PDB file of C-alpha atoms in Angstrom:
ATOM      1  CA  UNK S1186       0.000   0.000   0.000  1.00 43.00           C
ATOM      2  CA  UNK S1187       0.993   3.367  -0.928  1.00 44.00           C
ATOM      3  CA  UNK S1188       3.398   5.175   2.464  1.00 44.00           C
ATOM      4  CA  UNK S1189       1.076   8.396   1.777  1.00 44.00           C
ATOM      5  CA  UNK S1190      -2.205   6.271   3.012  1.00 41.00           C
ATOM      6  CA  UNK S1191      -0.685   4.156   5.117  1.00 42.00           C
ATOM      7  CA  UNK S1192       0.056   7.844   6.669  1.00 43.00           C
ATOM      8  CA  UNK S1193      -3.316   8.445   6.907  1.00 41.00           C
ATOM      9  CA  UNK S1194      -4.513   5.489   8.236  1.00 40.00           C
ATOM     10  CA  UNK S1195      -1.765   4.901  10.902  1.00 41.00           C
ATOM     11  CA  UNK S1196      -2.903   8.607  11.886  1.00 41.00           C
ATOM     12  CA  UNK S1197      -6.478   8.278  11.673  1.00 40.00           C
ATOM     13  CA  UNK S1198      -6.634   5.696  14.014  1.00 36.00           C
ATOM     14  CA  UNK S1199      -5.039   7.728  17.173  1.00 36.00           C
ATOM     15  CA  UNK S1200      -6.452   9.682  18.908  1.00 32.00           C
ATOM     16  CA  UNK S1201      -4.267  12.181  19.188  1.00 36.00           C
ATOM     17  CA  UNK S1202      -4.919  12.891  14.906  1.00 40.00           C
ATOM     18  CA  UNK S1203      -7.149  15.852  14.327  1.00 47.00           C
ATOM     19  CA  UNK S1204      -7.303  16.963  10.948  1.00 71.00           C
ATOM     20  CA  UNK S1205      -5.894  20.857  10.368  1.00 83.00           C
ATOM     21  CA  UNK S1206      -7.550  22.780   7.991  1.00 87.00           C
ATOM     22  CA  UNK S1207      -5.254  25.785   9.070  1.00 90.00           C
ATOM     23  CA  UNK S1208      -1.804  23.848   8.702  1.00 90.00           C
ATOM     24  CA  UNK S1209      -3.258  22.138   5.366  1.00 91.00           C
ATOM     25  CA  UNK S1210      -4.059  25.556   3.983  1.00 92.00           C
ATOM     26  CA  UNK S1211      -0.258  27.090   5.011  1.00 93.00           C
ATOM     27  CA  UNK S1212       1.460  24.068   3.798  1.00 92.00           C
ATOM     28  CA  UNK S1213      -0.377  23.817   0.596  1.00 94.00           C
ATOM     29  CA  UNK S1214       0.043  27.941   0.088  1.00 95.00           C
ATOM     30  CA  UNK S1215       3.765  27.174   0.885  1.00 95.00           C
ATOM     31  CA  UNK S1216       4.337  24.694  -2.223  1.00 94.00           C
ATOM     32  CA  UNK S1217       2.265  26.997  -4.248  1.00 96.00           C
ATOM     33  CA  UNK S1218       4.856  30.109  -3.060  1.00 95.00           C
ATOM     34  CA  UNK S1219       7.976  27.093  -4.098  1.00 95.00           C
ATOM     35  CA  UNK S1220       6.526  26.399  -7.315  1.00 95.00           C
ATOM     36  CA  UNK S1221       6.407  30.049  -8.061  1.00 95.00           C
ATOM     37  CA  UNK S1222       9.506  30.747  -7.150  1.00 95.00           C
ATOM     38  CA  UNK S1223      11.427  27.619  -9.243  1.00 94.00           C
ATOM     39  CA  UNK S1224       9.338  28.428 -11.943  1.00 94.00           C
ATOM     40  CA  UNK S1225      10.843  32.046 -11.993  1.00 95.00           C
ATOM     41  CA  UNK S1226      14.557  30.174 -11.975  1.00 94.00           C
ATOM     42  CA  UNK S1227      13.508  28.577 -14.786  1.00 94.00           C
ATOM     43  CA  UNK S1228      13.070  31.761 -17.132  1.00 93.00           C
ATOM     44  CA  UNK S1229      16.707  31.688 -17.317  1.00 92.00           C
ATOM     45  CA  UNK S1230      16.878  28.364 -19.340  1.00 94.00           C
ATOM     46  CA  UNK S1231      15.431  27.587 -22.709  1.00 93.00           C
ATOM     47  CA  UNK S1232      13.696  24.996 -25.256  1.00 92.00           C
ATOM     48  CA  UNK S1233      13.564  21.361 -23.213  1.00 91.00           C
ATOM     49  CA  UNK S1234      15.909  22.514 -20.408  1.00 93.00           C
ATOM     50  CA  UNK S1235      13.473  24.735 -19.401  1.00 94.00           C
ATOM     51  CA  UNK S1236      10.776  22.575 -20.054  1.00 94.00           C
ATOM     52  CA  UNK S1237      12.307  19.819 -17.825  1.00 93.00           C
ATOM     53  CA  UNK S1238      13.070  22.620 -14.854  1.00 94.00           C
ATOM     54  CA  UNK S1239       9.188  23.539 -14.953  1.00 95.00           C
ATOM     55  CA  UNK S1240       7.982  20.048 -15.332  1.00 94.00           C
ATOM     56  CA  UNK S1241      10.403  19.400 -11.866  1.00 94.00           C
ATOM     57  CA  UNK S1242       8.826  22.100 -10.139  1.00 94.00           C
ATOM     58  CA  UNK S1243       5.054  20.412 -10.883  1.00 95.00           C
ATOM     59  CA  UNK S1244       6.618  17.471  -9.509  1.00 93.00           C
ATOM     60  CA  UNK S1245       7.909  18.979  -6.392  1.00 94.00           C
ATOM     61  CA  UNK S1246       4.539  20.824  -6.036  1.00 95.00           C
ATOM     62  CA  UNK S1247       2.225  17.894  -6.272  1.00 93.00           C
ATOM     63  CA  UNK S1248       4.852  15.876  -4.156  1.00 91.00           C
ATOM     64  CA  UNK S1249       4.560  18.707  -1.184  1.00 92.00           C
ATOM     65  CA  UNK S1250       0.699  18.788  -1.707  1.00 93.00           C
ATOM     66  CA  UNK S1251       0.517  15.582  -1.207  1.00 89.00           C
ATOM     67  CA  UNK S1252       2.244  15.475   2.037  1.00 89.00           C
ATOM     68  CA  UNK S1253       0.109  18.228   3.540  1.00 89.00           C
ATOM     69  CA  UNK S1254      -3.146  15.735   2.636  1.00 88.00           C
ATOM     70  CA  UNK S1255      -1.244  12.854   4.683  1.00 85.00           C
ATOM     71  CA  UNK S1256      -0.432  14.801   8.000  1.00 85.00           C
ATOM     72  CA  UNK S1257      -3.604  17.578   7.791  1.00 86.00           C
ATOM     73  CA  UNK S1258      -6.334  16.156   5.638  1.00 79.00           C
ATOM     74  CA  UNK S1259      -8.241  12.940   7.236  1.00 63.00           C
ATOM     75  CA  UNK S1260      -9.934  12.062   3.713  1.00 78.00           C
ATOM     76  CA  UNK S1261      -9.441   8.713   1.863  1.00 78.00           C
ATOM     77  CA  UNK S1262     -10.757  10.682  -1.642  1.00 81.00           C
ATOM     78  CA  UNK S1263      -8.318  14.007  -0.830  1.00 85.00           C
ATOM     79  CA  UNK S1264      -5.419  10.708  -0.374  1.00 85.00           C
ATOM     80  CA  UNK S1265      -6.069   9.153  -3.803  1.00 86.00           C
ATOM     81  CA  UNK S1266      -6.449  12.152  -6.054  1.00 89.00           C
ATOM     82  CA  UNK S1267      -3.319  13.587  -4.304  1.00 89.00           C
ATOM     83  CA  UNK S1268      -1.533  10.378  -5.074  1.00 88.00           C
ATOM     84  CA  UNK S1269      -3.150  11.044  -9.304  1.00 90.00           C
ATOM     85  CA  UNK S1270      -1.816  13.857  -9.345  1.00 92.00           C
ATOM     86  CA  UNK S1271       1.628  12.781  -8.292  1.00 90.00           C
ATOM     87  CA  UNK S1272       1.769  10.691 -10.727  1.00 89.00           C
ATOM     88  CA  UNK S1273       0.819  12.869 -13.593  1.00 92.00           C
ATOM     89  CA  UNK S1274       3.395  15.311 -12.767  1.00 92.00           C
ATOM     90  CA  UNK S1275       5.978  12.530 -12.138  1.00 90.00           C
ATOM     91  CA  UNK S1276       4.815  11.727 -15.803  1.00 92.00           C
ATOM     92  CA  UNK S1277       4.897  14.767 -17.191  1.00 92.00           C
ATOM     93  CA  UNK S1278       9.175  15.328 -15.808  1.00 91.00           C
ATOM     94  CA  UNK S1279       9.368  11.807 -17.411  1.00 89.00           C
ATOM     95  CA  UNK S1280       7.997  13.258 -21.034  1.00 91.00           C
ATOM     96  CA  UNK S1281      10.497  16.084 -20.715  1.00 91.00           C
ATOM     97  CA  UNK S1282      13.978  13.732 -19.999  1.00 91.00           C
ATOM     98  CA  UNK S1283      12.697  11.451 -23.282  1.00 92.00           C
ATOM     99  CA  UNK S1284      11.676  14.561 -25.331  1.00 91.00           C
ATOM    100  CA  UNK S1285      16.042  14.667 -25.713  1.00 87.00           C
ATOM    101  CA  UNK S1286      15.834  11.255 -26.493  1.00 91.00           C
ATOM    102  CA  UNK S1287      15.658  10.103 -30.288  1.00 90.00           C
ATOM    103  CA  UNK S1288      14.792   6.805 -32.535  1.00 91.00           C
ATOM    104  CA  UNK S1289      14.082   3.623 -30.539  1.00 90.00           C
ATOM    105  CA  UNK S1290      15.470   4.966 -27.196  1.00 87.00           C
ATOM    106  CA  UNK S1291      12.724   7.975 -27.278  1.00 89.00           C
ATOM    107  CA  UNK S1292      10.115   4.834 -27.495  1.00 89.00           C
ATOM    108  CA  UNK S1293      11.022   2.680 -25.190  1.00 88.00           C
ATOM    109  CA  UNK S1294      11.151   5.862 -22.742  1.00 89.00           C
ATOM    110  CA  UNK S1295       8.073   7.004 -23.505  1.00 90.00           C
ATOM    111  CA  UNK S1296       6.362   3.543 -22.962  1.00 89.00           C
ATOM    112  CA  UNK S1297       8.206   3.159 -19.449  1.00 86.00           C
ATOM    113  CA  UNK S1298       6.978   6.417 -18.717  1.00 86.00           C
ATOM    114  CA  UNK S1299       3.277   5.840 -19.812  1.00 88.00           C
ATOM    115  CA  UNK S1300       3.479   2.194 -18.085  1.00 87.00           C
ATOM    116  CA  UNK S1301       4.758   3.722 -14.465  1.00 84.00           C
ATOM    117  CA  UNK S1302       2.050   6.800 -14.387  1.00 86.00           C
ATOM    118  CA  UNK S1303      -1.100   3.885 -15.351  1.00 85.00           C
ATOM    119  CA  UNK S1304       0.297   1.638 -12.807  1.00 83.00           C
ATOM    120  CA  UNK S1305       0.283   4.446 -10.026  1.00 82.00           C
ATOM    121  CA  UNK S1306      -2.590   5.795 -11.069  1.00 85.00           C
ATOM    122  CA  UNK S1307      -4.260   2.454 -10.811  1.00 82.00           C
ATOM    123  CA  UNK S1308      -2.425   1.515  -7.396  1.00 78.00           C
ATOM    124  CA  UNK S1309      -4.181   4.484  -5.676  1.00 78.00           C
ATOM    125  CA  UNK S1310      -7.406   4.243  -6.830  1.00 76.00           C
ATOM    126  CA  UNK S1311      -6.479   0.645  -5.357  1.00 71.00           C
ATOM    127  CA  UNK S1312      -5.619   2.219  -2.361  1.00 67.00           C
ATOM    128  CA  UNK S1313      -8.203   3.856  -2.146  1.00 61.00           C
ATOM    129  CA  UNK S1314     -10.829   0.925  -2.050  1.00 60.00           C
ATOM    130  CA  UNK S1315      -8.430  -1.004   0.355  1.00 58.00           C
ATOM    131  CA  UNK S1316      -9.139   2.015   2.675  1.00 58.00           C
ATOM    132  CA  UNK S1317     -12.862   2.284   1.835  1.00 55.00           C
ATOM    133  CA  UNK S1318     -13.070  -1.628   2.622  1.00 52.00           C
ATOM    134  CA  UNK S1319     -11.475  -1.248   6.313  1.00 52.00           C
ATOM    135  CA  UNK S1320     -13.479   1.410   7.352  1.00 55.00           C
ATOM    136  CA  UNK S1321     -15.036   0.636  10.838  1.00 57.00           C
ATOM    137  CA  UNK S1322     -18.486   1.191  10.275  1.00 64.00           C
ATOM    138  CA  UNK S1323     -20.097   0.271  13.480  1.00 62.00           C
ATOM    139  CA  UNK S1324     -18.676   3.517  15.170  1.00 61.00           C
ATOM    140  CA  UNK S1325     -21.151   5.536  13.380  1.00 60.00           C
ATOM    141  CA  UNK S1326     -25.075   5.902  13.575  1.00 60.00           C
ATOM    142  CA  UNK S1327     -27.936   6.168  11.166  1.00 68.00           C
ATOM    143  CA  UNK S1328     -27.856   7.574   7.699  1.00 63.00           C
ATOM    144  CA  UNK S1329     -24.106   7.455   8.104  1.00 59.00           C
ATOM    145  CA  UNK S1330     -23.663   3.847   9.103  1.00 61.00           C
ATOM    146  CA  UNK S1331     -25.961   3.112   6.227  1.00 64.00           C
ATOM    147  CA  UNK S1332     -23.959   4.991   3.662  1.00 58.00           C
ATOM    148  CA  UNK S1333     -20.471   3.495   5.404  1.00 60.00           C
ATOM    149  CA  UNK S1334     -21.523   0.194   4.762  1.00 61.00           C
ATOM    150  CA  UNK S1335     -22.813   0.652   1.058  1.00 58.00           C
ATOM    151  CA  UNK S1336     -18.908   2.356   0.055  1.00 54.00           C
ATOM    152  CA  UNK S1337     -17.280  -0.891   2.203  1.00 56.00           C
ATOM    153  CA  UNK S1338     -19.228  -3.492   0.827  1.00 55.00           C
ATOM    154  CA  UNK S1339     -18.338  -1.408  -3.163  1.00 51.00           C
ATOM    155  CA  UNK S1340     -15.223  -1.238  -2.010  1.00 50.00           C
ATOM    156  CA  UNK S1341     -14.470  -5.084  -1.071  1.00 50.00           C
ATOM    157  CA  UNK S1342     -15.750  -5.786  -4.656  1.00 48.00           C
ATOM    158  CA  UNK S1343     -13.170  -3.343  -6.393  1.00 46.00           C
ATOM    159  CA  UNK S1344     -10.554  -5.127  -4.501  1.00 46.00           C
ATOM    160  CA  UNK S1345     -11.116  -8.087  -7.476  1.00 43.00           C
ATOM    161  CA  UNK S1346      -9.316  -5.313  -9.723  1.00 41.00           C
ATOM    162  CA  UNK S1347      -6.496  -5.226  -8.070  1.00 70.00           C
ATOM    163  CA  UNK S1348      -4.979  -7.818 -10.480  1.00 77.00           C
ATOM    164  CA  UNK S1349      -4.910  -5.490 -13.353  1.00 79.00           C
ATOM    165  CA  UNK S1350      -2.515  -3.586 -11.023  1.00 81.00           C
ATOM    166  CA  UNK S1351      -0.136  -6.274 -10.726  1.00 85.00           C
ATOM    167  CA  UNK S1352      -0.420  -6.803 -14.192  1.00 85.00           C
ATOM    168  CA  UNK S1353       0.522  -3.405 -15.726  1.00 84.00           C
ATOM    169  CA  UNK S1354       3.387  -3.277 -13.023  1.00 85.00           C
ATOM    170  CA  UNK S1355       4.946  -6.330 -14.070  1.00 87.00           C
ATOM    171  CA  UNK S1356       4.864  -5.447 -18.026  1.00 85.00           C
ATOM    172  CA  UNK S1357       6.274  -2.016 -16.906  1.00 83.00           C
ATOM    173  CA  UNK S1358       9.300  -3.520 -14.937  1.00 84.00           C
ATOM    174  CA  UNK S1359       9.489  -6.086 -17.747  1.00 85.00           C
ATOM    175  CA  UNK S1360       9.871  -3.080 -20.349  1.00 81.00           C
ATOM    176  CA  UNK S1361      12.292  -1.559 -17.871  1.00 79.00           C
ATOM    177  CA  UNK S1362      14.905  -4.602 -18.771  1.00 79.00           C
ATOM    178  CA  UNK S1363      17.192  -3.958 -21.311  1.00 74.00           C
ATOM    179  CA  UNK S1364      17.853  -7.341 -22.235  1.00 73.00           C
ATOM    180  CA  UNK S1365      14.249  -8.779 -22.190  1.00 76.00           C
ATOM    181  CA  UNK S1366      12.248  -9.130 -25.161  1.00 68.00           C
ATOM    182  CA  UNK S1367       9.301  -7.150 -23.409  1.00 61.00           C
ATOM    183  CA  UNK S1368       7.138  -6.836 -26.326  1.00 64.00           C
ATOM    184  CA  UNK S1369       7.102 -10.994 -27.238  1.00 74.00           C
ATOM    185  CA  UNK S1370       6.012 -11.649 -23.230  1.00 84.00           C
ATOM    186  CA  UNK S1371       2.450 -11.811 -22.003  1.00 88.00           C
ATOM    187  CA  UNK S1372       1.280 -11.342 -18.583  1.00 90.00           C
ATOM    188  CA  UNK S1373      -1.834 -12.087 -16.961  1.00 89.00           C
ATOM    189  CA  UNK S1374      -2.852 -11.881 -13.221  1.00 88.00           C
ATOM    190  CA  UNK S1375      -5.369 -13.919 -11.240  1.00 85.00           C
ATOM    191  CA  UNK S1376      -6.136 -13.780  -7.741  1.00 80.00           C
ATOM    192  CA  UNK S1377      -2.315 -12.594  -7.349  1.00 84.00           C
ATOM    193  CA  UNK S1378      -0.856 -15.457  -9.749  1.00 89.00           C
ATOM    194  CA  UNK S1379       1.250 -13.979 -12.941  1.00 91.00           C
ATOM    195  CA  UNK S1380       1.450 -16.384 -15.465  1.00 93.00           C
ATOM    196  CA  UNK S1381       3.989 -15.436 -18.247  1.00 92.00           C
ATOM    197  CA  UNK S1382       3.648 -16.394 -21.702  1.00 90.00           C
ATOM    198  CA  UNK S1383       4.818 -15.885 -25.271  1.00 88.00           C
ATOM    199  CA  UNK S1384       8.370 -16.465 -26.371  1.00 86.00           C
ATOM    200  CA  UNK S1385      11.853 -15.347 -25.723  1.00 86.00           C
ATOM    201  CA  UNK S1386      15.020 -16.153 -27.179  1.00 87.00           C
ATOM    202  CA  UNK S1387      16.573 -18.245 -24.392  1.00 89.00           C
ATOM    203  CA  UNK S1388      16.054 -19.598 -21.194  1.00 90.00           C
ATOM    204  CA  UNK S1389      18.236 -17.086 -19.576  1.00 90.00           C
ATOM    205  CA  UNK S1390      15.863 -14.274 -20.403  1.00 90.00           C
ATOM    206  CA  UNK S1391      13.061 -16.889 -19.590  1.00 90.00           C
ATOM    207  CA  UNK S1392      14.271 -17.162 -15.665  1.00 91.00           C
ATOM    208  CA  UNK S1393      15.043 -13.516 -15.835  1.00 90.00           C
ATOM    209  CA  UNK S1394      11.367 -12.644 -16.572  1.00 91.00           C
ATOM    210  CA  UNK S1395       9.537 -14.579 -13.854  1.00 91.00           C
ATOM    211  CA  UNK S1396      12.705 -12.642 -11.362  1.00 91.00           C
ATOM    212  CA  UNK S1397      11.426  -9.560 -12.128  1.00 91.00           C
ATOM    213  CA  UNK S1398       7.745 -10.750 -11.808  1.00 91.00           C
ATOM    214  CA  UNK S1399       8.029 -12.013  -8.320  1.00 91.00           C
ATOM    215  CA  UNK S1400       9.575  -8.938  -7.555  1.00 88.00           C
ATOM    216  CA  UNK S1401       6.480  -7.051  -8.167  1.00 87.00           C
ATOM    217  CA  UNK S1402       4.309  -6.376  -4.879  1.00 83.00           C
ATOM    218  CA  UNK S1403       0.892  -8.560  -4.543  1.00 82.00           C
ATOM    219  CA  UNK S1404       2.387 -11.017  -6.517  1.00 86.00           C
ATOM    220  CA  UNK S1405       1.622 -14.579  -4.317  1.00 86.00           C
ATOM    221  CA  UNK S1406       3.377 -17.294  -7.151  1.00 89.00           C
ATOM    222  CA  UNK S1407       4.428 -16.899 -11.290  1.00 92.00           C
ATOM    223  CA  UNK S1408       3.628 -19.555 -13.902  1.00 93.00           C
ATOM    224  CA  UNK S1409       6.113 -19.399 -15.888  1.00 93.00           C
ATOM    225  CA  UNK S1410       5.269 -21.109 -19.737  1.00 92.00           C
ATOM    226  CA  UNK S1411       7.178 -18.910 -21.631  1.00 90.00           C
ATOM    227  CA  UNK S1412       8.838 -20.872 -24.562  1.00 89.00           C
ATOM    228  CA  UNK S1413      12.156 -20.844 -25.770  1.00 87.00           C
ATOM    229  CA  UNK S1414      12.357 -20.010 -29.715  1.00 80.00           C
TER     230      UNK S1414
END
């Protein structure tokens, strides 16, 4: 689970958490006043270069914003559209560094960099359902407790989606390897199990494939049937 809403849920949970609309407001108002200012250091660089030093700033912006939700904002939704935001401005420095790039090499960066923003897009609207799910609903009364329980019992079911998320992380970190056919490898995901498929040219890259697929997180075992041409 994402350290941002494990944040919040750690905190929620204590009583000594309050929410601060006050320190929210000054620490979002703060990254707003840092973005301005590297922004402004940016004027003094041109074409891509500047481009990349603007892009950064987003990144540092939405990355600050997203710590003030996680200490001063007790909302699962504020959490996950934070984290979708992080990851669009993580994308959008990622654009920039392959916008140098040429040929082939400007490809394969620009799928990595699609393939990483999808897969942490996906993991916090994940997130967020995880958190929906373990809501304690009995502490509340009425309208509330009938409106708690709806969300869990929604939530619970998107949890079945959570494969997809395993999925497009493993063909990311599979694109990632320089020396893997990516492209001739198949990955599906059910109930946690990645089973790998397709072909690759030998059984090196084979073994190397189902490494980097157990490395993924929510992975529980990998089938491996890829097929040496």
């Amino acid at each position: 689970m994402n350290k941002l809403l494990l944040l919040v849920l750690a905190t929620a949970t204590s009583a000594a958490f309050a929410a601060d609309p006050a320190a929210y407001k000054a620490a979002t108002a703060k990254a707003d006043s840092d973005y301005k200012a590297a922004t402004a250091q940016c004027d003094s660089q041109s074409g891509n270069a500047k481009d990349l030093c603007v892009q950064q700033a987003k990144s540092t912006r939405a990355h600050a914003k997203a710590d003030a939700v996680a200490q001063y904002k007790d909302t699962k939704k504020a959490t996950e559209k934070s984290q979708i935001a992080v990851a669009d401005a993580d994308y959008g420095v990622a654009k920039a560094k392959c916008a140098d790039m040429s040929g082939s090499a400007k490809d394969s960066c620009m799928t990595d960099a699609k393939a990483a923003r999808n897969a942490a897009t996906t993991q916090a609207k994940s997130d967020y359902r995880t958190a929906e799910a373990n809501t304690d609903c009995s502490t509340l009364e009425g309208s509330a407790k009938a409106s708690c329980m709806t969300h869990t019992k929604s939530a619970a079911a998107g949890e079945m989606v959570a494969d997809s998320v395993i999925t497009t992380k493993v063909k990311a970190d599979l694109v990632k390897e320089p020396d893997l056919k990516s492209l001739d490898v198949h990955v599906d995901t059910v109930n946690g199990v990645v089973t790998l498929s397709g072909f690759v040219p030998n059984q090196t890259e084979a073994d190397r494939a189902a490494q980097v697929a157990r490395g993924v997180k929510g992975v529980s075992d990998v089938q491996n049937t890829l097929k040496v041409k």
